[in-house]
Coordinates of C-alpha atoms in Angstrom, one line a residue:
M665 CA 107.2 149.9 48.8
E666 CA 108.4 149.2 52.1
Q667 CA 107.7 151.7 54.7
H668 CA 110.6 153.3 56.5
D669 CA 111.4 155.3 59.5
W670 CA 113.5 157.7 57.6
P671 CA 114.9 159.8 60.6
T672 CA 115.9 156.7 62.5
E673 CA 117.6 155.3 59.0
Y674 CA 119.3 158.5 58.5
A675 CA 120.7 158.9 62.2
E676 CA 121.9 155.2 62.3
L677 CA 123.7 155.3 58.8
T678 CA 125.1 158.6 59.5
A679 CA 126.5 157.7 62.9
A680 CA 127.8 154.4 61.4
D681 CA 129.5 156.4 58.6
R682 CA 131.2 158.6 61.3
R683 CA 132.7 155.3 63.2
A684 CA 133.8 153.9 59.8
P685 CA 133.3 154.6 56.1
L686 CA 129.7 152.9 55.1
P687 CA 130.0 150.1 52.1
P688 CA 128.6 151.4 48.8
A689 CA 125.2 150.2 49.3
D690 CA 124.6 151.7 52.6
L691 CA 125.8 154.8 51.0
D692 CA 123.2 154.6 48.4
R693 CA 120.6 153.9 51.1
L694 CA 122.1 157.0 53.1
A695 CA 121.6 159.2 49.9
V696 CA 117.8 158.3 49.6
A697 CA 117.3 159.1 53.4
A698 CA 118.8 162.4 53.0
F699 CA 116.9 163.2 50.1
V700 CA 113.5 161.9 51.8
L701 CA 114.5 164.3 54.6
G702 CA 115.1 167.3 52.5
H703 CA 119.1 167.0 53.0
D704 CA 119.6 167.7 49.2
D705 CA 123.1 169.1 49.6
E706 CA 124.2 165.9 51.1
V707 CA 122.7 163.5 48.2
A708 CA 125.4 164.1 46.0
T709 CA 128.3 163.4 48.2
Y710 CA 126.9 160.1 49.3
R711 CA 126.0 159.1 45.6
E712 CA 129.7 160.0 44.6
R713 CA 131.0 158.2 47.3
A714 CA 129.0 155.0 46.5
H715 CA 129.9 155.0 42.7
T716 CA 133.6 155.1 43.6
E717 CA 133.3 152.4 46.2
H718 CA 131.5 150.2 43.8
L719 CA 134.1 150.5 41.2
A720 CA 137.0 149.9 43.6
R721 CA 134.8 146.7 44.4
G722 CA 134.5 145.8 40.8
D723 CA 131.2 146.1 40.9
V724 CA 130.4 148.1 37.7
V725 CA 126.7 147.5 37.4
A726 CA 126.1 149.1 40.8
A727 CA 128.6 152.0 40.0
I728 CA 126.5 152.7 36.8
R729 CA 123.3 152.8 38.7
S730 CA 124.7 154.9 41.5
G731 CA 125.9 157.5 38.8
F732 CA 122.6 157.3 37.1
W733 CA 120.8 158.4 40.2
L734 CA 123.4 161.2 40.9
G735 CA 123.0 162.4 37.5
F736 CA 119.4 162.1 37.9
H737 CA 119.7 164.5 41.3
F738 CA 121.4 167.2 39.5
Q739 CA 119.1 167.2 36.7
Q740 CA 116.2 167.8 39.3
R741 CA 118.1 170.4 40.8
G742 CA 118.8 172.0 37.5
E743 CA 122.6 171.4 37.2
L744 CA 122.5 170.2 33.9
A745 CA 126.2 170.6 33.0
R746 CA 127.1 168.5 36.1
A747 CA 124.3 166.0 35.1
A748 CA 125.7 166.0 31.7
G749 CA 129.2 165.1 33.1
W750 CA 127.8 162.0 35.0
Q751 CA 126.1 160.9 32.1
A752 CA 129.4 160.9 29.9
R753 CA 131.3 159.0 32.6
I754 CA 129.0 156.3 33.2
E755 CA 128.5 155.8 29.5
R756 CA 132.0 154.7 29.3
L757 CA 131.4 152.1 31.8
I758 CA 128.5 150.3 30.3
P759 CA 129.4 146.7 29.3
D760 CA 128.7 145.5 25.6
D761 CA 126.3 142.7 26.7
S762 CA 123.9 144.7 29.0
P763 CA 121.2 146.2 26.9
Q764 CA 119.2 147.1 30.2
L765 CA 122.2 149.3 31.3
T766 CA 122.6 150.8 28.0
G767 CA 118.8 151.7 28.0
L768 CA 119.0 153.2 31.3
V769 CA 121.9 155.6 30.5
A770 CA 120.1 156.4 27.3
M771 CA 117.0 157.4 29.1
A772 CA 119.2 159.7 31.4
G773 CA 120.5 161.0 28.0
A774 CA 116.7 161.8 26.8
A775 CA 116.2 163.5 29.9
L776 CA 118.8 165.9 29.5
L777 CA 117.4 166.6 26.0
M778 CA 114.2 167.4 27.8
N779 CA 115.5 169.5 30.0
S780 CA 117.5 171.4 27.6
G781 CA 114.3 172.1 25.9
D782 CA 114.4 169.5 23.1
A783 CA 111.4 167.6 23.6
A784 CA 111.1 166.6 20.1
A785 CA 114.4 164.6 20.1
A786 CA 114.1 163.1 23.5
L787 CA 110.3 161.6 23.2
P788 CA 111.3 158.8 20.6
L789 CA 114.2 157.8 23.2
F790 CA 111.8 157.8 26.0
E791 CA 109.3 155.6 23.9
Q792 CA 111.9 153.3 22.9
N793 CA 113.3 152.9 26.5
S794 CA 109.8 152.1 28.0
R795 CA 109.6 148.9 25.7
W796 CA 112.7 147.5 27.5
A797 CA 112.1 148.7 30.9
E798 CA 111.2 146.1 33.5
E799 CA 112.1 147.8 36.8
P800 CA 109.3 149.9 38.1
D801 CA 111.5 152.7 38.8
A802 CA 112.7 152.8 35.1
I803 CA 109.1 152.1 33.6
V804 CA 107.9 155.1 35.7
L805 CA 110.7 157.2 34.6
A806 CA 110.4 156.5 31.1
A807 CA 106.4 157.2 31.6
L808 CA 107.1 160.6 33.1
G809 CA 109.7 161.7 30.3
R810 CA 107.3 160.7 27.9
G811 CA 104.6 162.7 29.5
N812 CA 106.7 165.7 29.7
C813 CA 107.7 165.6 26.4
L814 CA 104.2 165.5 25.3
V815 CA 103.3 168.5 27.2
M816 CA 106.2 170.5 25.9
L817 CA 105.1 169.4 22.4
G818 CA 101.4 170.6 23.2
R819 CA 100.0 167.2 23.2
G820 CA 98.3 167.4 26.6
A821 CA 95.5 164.6 26.2
E822 CA 98.5 162.2 25.4
A823 CA 100.4 163.3 28.2
L824 CA 97.7 162.8 30.7
K825 CA 97.5 159.1 29.5
A826 CA 101.4 158.7 29.9
L827 CA 101.3 159.9 33.4
D828 CA 98.2 157.5 34.3
E829 CA 100.2 154.8 33.1
A830 CA 103.1 156.1 35.5
M831 CA 100.8 156.8 38.5
V832 CA 99.6 153.1 38.4
H833 CA 102.9 151.9 39.8
V834 CA 103.4 154.7 41.9
T835 CA 99.8 154.6 43.7
A836 CA 100.7 150.6 44.4
S837 CA 103.9 151.7 46.2
Q838 CA 106.3 149.9 43.8
V839 CA 108.7 152.5 43.3
G840 CA 111.3 154.5 45.5
P841 CA 110.6 157.8 47.2
E842 CA 112.8 159.9 44.7
V843 CA 110.6 158.7 41.9
A844 CA 107.4 158.6 43.5
G845 CA 107.7 162.3 44.8
M846 CA 108.6 163.3 41.3
A847 CA 105.7 161.3 39.6
Y848 CA 103.3 163.2 42.0
C849 CA 104.6 166.7 41.4
A850 CA 104.5 166.1 37.6
V851 CA 101.0 164.9 37.4
I852 CA 99.8 167.7 39.4
A853 CA 101.9 170.2 37.5
L854 CA 100.4 168.8 34.2
C855 CA 96.9 169.2 35.7
M856 CA 97.5 172.7 36.8
N857 CA 98.8 173.5 33.2
L858 CA 95.9 172.0 31.5
Y859 CA 93.5 174.0 34.0
D860 CA 92.2 170.5 35.3
F861 CA 92.2 171.9 38.8
R862 CA 89.8 169.2 40.3
R863 CA 92.2 166.6 39.4
A864 CA 95.1 168.3 40.5
Q865 CA 93.3 168.7 44.0
E866 CA 92.7 164.9 44.0
W867 CA 96.3 164.3 43.0
T868 CA 97.6 166.5 45.9
K869 CA 95.4 164.8 48.4
A870 CA 96.7 161.5 47.3
L871 CA 100.3 163.0 47.5
T872 CA 99.6 164.2 51.1
G873 CA 98.5 160.8 51.9
W874 CA 101.4 158.9 50.7
C875 CA 103.8 161.5 52.3
D876 CA 102.1 161.0 55.7
Q877 CA 103.0 157.4 55.4
Q878 CA 106.8 158.3 55.2
S879 CA 108.0 159.3 58.6
G880 CA 110.0 162.5 58.4
L881 CA 109.8 162.9 54.6
V882 CA 109.9 166.5 53.2
P883 CA 106.7 166.4 51.4
Y884 CA 107.1 169.3 48.9
R885 CA 109.8 170.8 47.4
G886 CA 110.7 173.0 44.3
A887 CA 108.1 173.7 41.9
C888 CA 105.6 171.3 43.7
L889 CA 105.3 174.0 46.4
V890 CA 104.3 176.4 43.9
H891 CA 101.4 174.4 42.7
R892 CA 100.4 173.6 46.2
A893 CA 100.4 177.2 46.8
Q894 CA 98.1 177.9 43.9
I895 CA 95.5 175.0 44.9
L896 CA 95.6 176.3 48.6
Q897 CA 94.9 179.9 47.1
L898 CA 92.1 178.6 44.7
R899 CA 90.5 177.1 47.7
G900 CA 90.6 180.1 49.9
A901 CA 93.3 179.2 52.2
W902 CA 95.2 182.6 51.5
S903 CA 97.3 182.6 54.6
A904 CA 98.4 179.0 54.1
A905 CA 99.0 179.7 50.4
A906 CA 101.2 182.8 51.2
D907 CA 103.2 180.6 53.6
V908 CA 103.8 178.0 51.1
A909 CA 104.8 180.2 48.3
Q910 CA 107.2 181.9 50.5
E911 CA 108.7 178.5 51.2
A912 CA 109.0 178.0 47.6
C913 CA 110.8 181.4 47.2
R914 CA 113.3 180.2 49.7
R915 CA 113.8 176.8 48.1
L916 CA 113.9 177.3 44.2
S917 CA 117.0 178.6 42.7
A918 CA 117.5 181.4 39.7
G919 CA 115.8 180.5 36.5
A920 CA 112.9 178.8 38.6
V921 CA 112.3 181.0 41.5
G922 CA 110.3 183.4 39.3
L923 CA 107.1 181.2 39.5
A924 CA 107.3 180.9 43.1
W925 CA 107.4 184.9 43.6
Y926 CA 104.6 185.3 41.0
R927 CA 102.5 183.1 43.0
L928 CA 103.3 185.2 46.2
A929 CA 102.3 188.1 44.5
E930 CA 99.1 186.7 43.6
V931 CA 98.2 185.7 46.9
E932 CA 98.9 189.0 48.5
R933 CA 97.1 190.8 45.7
Q934 CA 94.1 188.8 46.3
R935 CA 94.6 189.7 50.0
G936 CA 94.7 193.3 49.3
R937 CA 98.3 193.6 50.2
Y938 CA 99.3 195.5 47.5
E939 CA 102.7 196.6 48.1
A940 CA 103.8 193.2 49.2
A941 CA 102.3 192.1 45.9
E942 CA 104.3 194.7 44.1
R943 CA 107.5 193.5 45.7
A944 CA 107.0 190.0 44.6
Y945 CA 106.0 191.2 41.2
L946 CA 109.3 192.7 40.8
A947 CA 111.0 189.7 42.1
A948 CA 109.4 187.5 39.8
A949 CA 110.3 189.7 36.8
A950 CA 113.9 190.1 38.0
D951 CA 114.0 186.2 37.4
G952 CA 112.6 186.4 33.8
M953 CA 109.2 185.9 34.8
D954 CA 106.3 187.6 32.7
V955 CA 104.2 188.7 35.3
Q956 CA 100.9 189.5 33.4
P957 CA 98.1 189.3 33.9
G958 CA 98.7 189.6 37.9
L959 CA 100.5 193.1 37.2
A960 CA 97.6 194.5 35.2
L961 CA 95.3 193.6 37.9
L962 CA 97.3 195.1 40.4
R963 CA 97.7 198.2 38.4
A964 CA 93.8 198.5 37.9
W965 CA 93.2 198.3 41.8
Q966 CA 95.8 201.0 42.1
G967 CA 93.8 203.2 39.7
R968 CA 96.4 202.9 36.7
V969 CA 94.0 201.3 34.2
D970 CA 95.8 202.7 31.1
V971 CA 99.3 201.1 32.3
A972 CA 97.1 197.9 33.0
I973 CA 95.6 197.8 29.5
A974 CA 98.9 198.5 27.9
G975 CA 100.6 195.6 30.0
L976 CA 97.9 193.0 28.8
E977 CA 97.8 194.2 25.3
R978 CA 101.6 193.6 25.1
A979 CA 101.3 190.2 26.7
L980 CA 98.4 189.1 24.4
A981 CA 100.1 190.1 21.1
E982 CA 103.4 188.9 22.1
D983 CA 102.8 185.4 22.9
A984 CA 99.6 184.4 21.4
P985 CA 99.7 180.5 21.9
A986 CA 100.7 181.0 25.8
A987 CA 99.2 178.6 28.0
N988 CA 98.2 181.4 30.3
R989 CA 96.3 183.0 27.5
P990 CA 92.8 182.2 29.1
L991 CA 94.0 184.3 32.1
L992 CA 95.1 187.3 30.1
L993 CA 91.7 187.5 28.1
A994 CA 89.8 187.1 31.4
A995 CA 91.8 190.1 32.9
R996 CA 91.3 192.1 29.5
V997 CA 87.8 191.3 30.0
E998 CA 87.7 192.7 33.4
L999 CA 89.7 195.7 32.3
A1000 CA 87.5 196.6 29.3
V1001 CA 84.4 196.5 31.5
R1002 CA 85.9 199.1 33.7
S1003 CA 86.9 201.3 30.9
R1004 CA 83.6 200.9 29.5
D1005 CA 85.2 199.5 26.2
R1006 CA 82.4 197.1 25.1
E1007 CA 83.5 195.8 22.0
T1008 CA 86.9 194.7 23.4
A1009 CA 85.0 192.9 26.4
R1010 CA 82.9 191.2 24.0
K1011 CA 85.8 190.0 21.8
A1012 CA 87.9 188.8 24.5
A1013 CA 84.9 187.2 26.0
A1014 CA 84.2 185.5 22.7
E1015 CA 88.0 184.1 22.3
L1016 CA 87.9 183.0 25.9
N1017 CA 85.0 180.9 25.3
E1018 CA 86.5 179.2 22.4
L1019 CA 89.5 178.3 24.3
A1020 CA 87.2 176.7 27.2
R1021 CA 87.8 172.9 26.5
A1022 CA 84.6 170.9 27.5
D1023 CA 86.9 168.9 30.0
S1024 CA 88.1 172.0 31.8
P1025 CA 85.5 172.9 34.6
Y1026 CA 87.7 175.8 35.6
L1027 CA 88.1 177.1 31.9
Q1028 CA 84.3 176.7 31.3
A1029 CA 83.4 178.7 34.6
L1030 CA 85.8 181.3 33.5
A1031 CA 84.5 181.7 30.1
A1032 CA 80.8 181.9 31.5
Y1033 CA 81.9 184.4 33.9
C1034 CA 83.6 186.7 31.3
E1035 CA 80.6 186.3 29.0
G1036 CA 78.2 187.5 31.8
A1037 CA 80.3 190.5 32.7
A1038 CA 80.5 191.3 29.0
R1039 CA 76.7 191.1 28.4
I1040 CA 76.2 193.5 31.3
A1041 CA 78.6 196.0 30.1
C1042 CA 76.8 195.7 26.8
G1043 CA 73.3 196.4 28.4
D1044 CA 71.9 193.2 28.1
P1045 CA 71.6 192.0 31.8
Q1046 CA 68.7 189.6 31.3
S1047 CA 71.1 187.3 29.0
A1048 CA 73.8 187.6 31.2
I1049 CA 72.2 186.0 34.3
P1050 CA 72.1 182.3 33.0
S1051 CA 75.9 182.5 31.9
L1052 CA 76.7 183.8 35.3
R1053 CA 74.4 180.9 37.2
R1054 CA 76.3 178.7 35.2
A1055 CA 79.6 180.0 36.2
W1056 CA 78.8 180.1 39.9
T1057 CA 77.7 176.5 39.8
L1058 CA 81.0 175.5 38.4
W1059 CA 82.8 177.5 40.9
Q1060 CA 80.7 175.8 43.7
R1061 CA 81.9 172.3 42.4
L1062 CA 85.6 173.2 42.1
E1063 CA 85.4 174.7 45.6
M1064 CA 86.5 178.2 44.6
P1065 CA 84.7 180.3 46.9
F1066 CA 86.6 183.7 46.0
E1067 CA 85.5 183.3 42.3
G1068 CA 82.2 182.4 43.3
A1069 CA 81.6 185.4 45.4
Q1070 CA 82.9 187.7 42.5
T1071 CA 80.2 186.0 40.2
R1072 CA 77.4 186.9 42.8
L1073 CA 78.7 190.5 42.7
L1074 CA 78.0 190.3 38.7
V1075 CA 74.7 188.8 39.3
S1076 CA 73.6 191.3 41.7
Q1077 CA 74.5 194.0 39.0
A1078 CA 72.2 192.5 36.7
C1079 CA 69.6 192.2 39.0
R1080 CA 69.7 196.0 39.9
A1081 CA 69.7 196.8 36.1
L1082 CA 66.6 194.5 35.8
G1083 CA 64.9 196.2 38.9
D1084 CA 64.8 193.2 41.2
H1085 CA 66.1 194.6 44.3
D1086 CA 65.3 191.8 46.4
A1087 CA 67.5 189.5 44.4
E1088 CA 70.1 192.1 44.4
Q1089 CA 70.6 192.4 47.8
M1090 CA 70.5 188.6 48.6
E1091 CA 73.2 188.3 46.1
L1092 CA 75.2 191.0 47.7
D1093 CA 74.8 189.7 51.1
G1094 CA 75.7 186.2 50.0
A1095 CA 79.0 187.5 48.5
R1096 CA 79.7 189.8 51.4
T1097 CA 79.3 186.7 53.6
V1098 CA 82.3 184.7 51.7
F1099 CA 84.5 188.0 51.5
E1100 CA 84.4 188.6 55.1
R1101 CA 85.2 184.9 55.6
L1102 CA 88.2 185.2 53.1
G1103 CA 89.3 188.5 54.7
A1104 CA 89.2 190.1 51.1
I1105 CA 89.2 193.8 52.2
E1106 CA 89.1 195.4 48.7
Q1107 CA 86.3 193.4 47.4
L1108 CA 84.3 194.0 50.7
T1109 CA 85.3 197.9 50.0
A1110 CA 83.9 197.6 46.3
L1111 CA 81.1 195.7 47.6
D1112 CA 80.1 199.0 49.6
Q1113 CA 80.4 201.3 46.7
L1114 CA 78.1 199.0 44.7
A1115 CA 75.3 199.3 47.3
R1116 CA 72.2 201.1 46.0
P1117 CA 71.5 204.7 47.6
F1118 CA 68.0 204.6 49.5
D1119 CA 65.6 207.6 49.8
G1120 CA 68.4 210.2 49.8
T1121 CA 70.0 209.0 53.2
G1122 CA 72.7 206.7 51.5
L1123 CA 71.2 203.5 53.3
T1124 CA 70.9 200.4 51.1
P1125 CA 67.6 198.5 51.5
R1126 CA 69.2 195.9 53.6
E1127 CA 70.8 198.5 55.9
V1128 CA 67.2 199.8 56.2
E1129 CA 66.0 196.3 57.3
V1130 CA 68.7 196.1 59.7
L1131 CA 67.9 199.5 61.1
R1132 CA 64.3 198.4 61.4
V1133 CA 65.2 195.3 63.6
L1134 CA 67.7 197.1 65.5
A1135 CA 65.3 199.7 66.7
T1136 CA 63.2 197.2 68.2
G1137 CA 66.2 196.9 70.7
A1138 CA 67.5 193.5 69.0
T1139 CA 71.0 192.5 69.3
N1140 CA 73.2 191.5 66.3
R1141 CA 72.6 187.8 66.8
A1142 CA 68.9 188.4 67.1
I1143 CA 69.2 190.6 63.8
A1144 CA 71.1 187.8 62.1
D1145 CA 68.7 185.3 62.8
E1146 CA 65.6 187.4 61.6
L1147 CA 67.2 188.4 58.5
F1148 CA 68.9 185.3 57.9
L1149 CA 72.6 186.9 57.8
S1150 CA 75.7 186.3 59.6
E1151 CA 76.6 188.3 62.8
R1152 CA 79.7 189.5 61.3
T1153 CA 77.5 190.6 58.1
V1154 CA 75.1 192.3 60.7
A1155 CA 78.0 194.3 62.6
R1156 CA 79.2 195.4 59.4
H1157 CA 76.0 196.8 58.3
V1158 CA 75.6 198.5 61.7
S1159 CA 78.8 200.0 61.4
N1160 CA 77.9 201.4 57.8
I1161 CA 74.5 202.7 59.6
F1162 CA 76.5 204.5 62.2
G1163 CA 78.7 206.0 59.7
K1164 CA 75.9 207.3 57.1
L1165 CA 73.5 208.5 59.6
H1166 CA 76.3 210.2 61.8
V1167 CA 75.4 208.3 65.1
A1168 CA 77.6 206.7 67.6
S1169 CA 75.4 204.3 69.3
R1170 CA 72.5 202.2 68.9
S1171 CA 70.2 204.2 70.8
A1172 CA 70.9 207.2 68.9
A1173 CA 70.3 205.1 65.5
T1174 CA 67.0 204.0 67.0
A1175 CA 66.0 207.8 67.6
W1176 CA 66.9 208.6 64.2
A1177 CA 64.5 205.6 62.8
L1178 CA 61.8 206.7 64.9
R1179 CA 62.1 210.4 63.8
H1180 CA 62.1 209.4 60.2
G1181 CA 59.3 206.9 60.3
V1182 CA 61.2 203.8 59.9
N1183 CA 58.6 200.8 60.7
T1184 CA 59.8 198.8 63.6
Q1185 CA 56.8 196.4 63.5
N1186 CA 57.2 193.1 62.3

């Protein structure tokens, strides 16, 4: 696809249009430039003017194409009634001897069926139109429509193949920006729905590269913003994820904005900002979004475990085949472990394991994590460790630091139960380092509560080690170097030591260590 300086093209065309009305072909160009720059409200005006002018000049074919793209624009905005009106209008204009135009318009009708929820009726129309399509834009639209219908019908593997076919033309820069942007967002959305997060990250990177080549292009809009926010969240970029989710909340309209509010709530919950999370969950629910399992996990952190369990049980019973069932089951395992309901934890973990497809490392990691948690709860820490090690390895490959740190906490619990306190402390320190980097306040607090008391002082073994080195006069940097910790972790240990020993300075802590016989010799 020819590269454009979109801001310049938009400025030149709008300036020319102010001097004298643009010819219809230039109005079509201006509509594309307006779309690329995010001026969505202007697109319909320019497309409608182009359609009218093409008709006035007797160019019916061009008028139909302008009308087709106008209807396509309305469908993408969720304005299906206006899209249907334009569909009827251009159908009346099709010449009898133009099978290509007939197919193009039929494809717009198929898209209307799909967007109205009738994927079964739309799918054969897309498949039929894909056979006659010759232009790359039409080929990609047909493939995208077919892929989306297959997703709606629960045929995910076939859908991926259809979208792969579409992306061949997109990555070769053979289609216009409207189609390319939709294709990238469609394939990312499908990967996210299938829990193929690694592939979604790869396509997001490709989308970013494509956007960087389009001067002035507004890269992410609509539902694509929500998926970008989720990917950022999974990679530990919580602040950026919150910003993107908030942008999605501003851009999306009623009926679709619930997804954005839910994603914002999930980010805020993970950051420990519970009041903000609750407000976002309520906004998502007001838009018709089922806010489980996120709300249940929030309620559990608030100490309302019974309420949390009731919400999860309702969601699990209400929609058994839901795409988010693995997440519901994982949350159910967590709450069952908290409430010491071993049987429920075991059953939920077993069902999750059955749903963990071999082609989804994320689901495999989630299932292994929950299996480990359930085994610890059932008093079998030894057999839990291999599952947890596998989960941690998968989280590392997926570049999901928070989930990896959570897994190390469970490993530390298993090691504690087995009496291996050195391994326990190493796992706790590793988890703490990640939580500190992420700013996971609540997890850091919970981690402190997991620490094993030492000799009645309340100091953990690691804190005693820190105190031993501190008592030699070492700085935090020196302590970190000797014990292979980060300076932030050492600073937190020192703060905890001061609090537990009721001292206010390093010299006072050193005096306490000497009085109580803490060995300061290396």
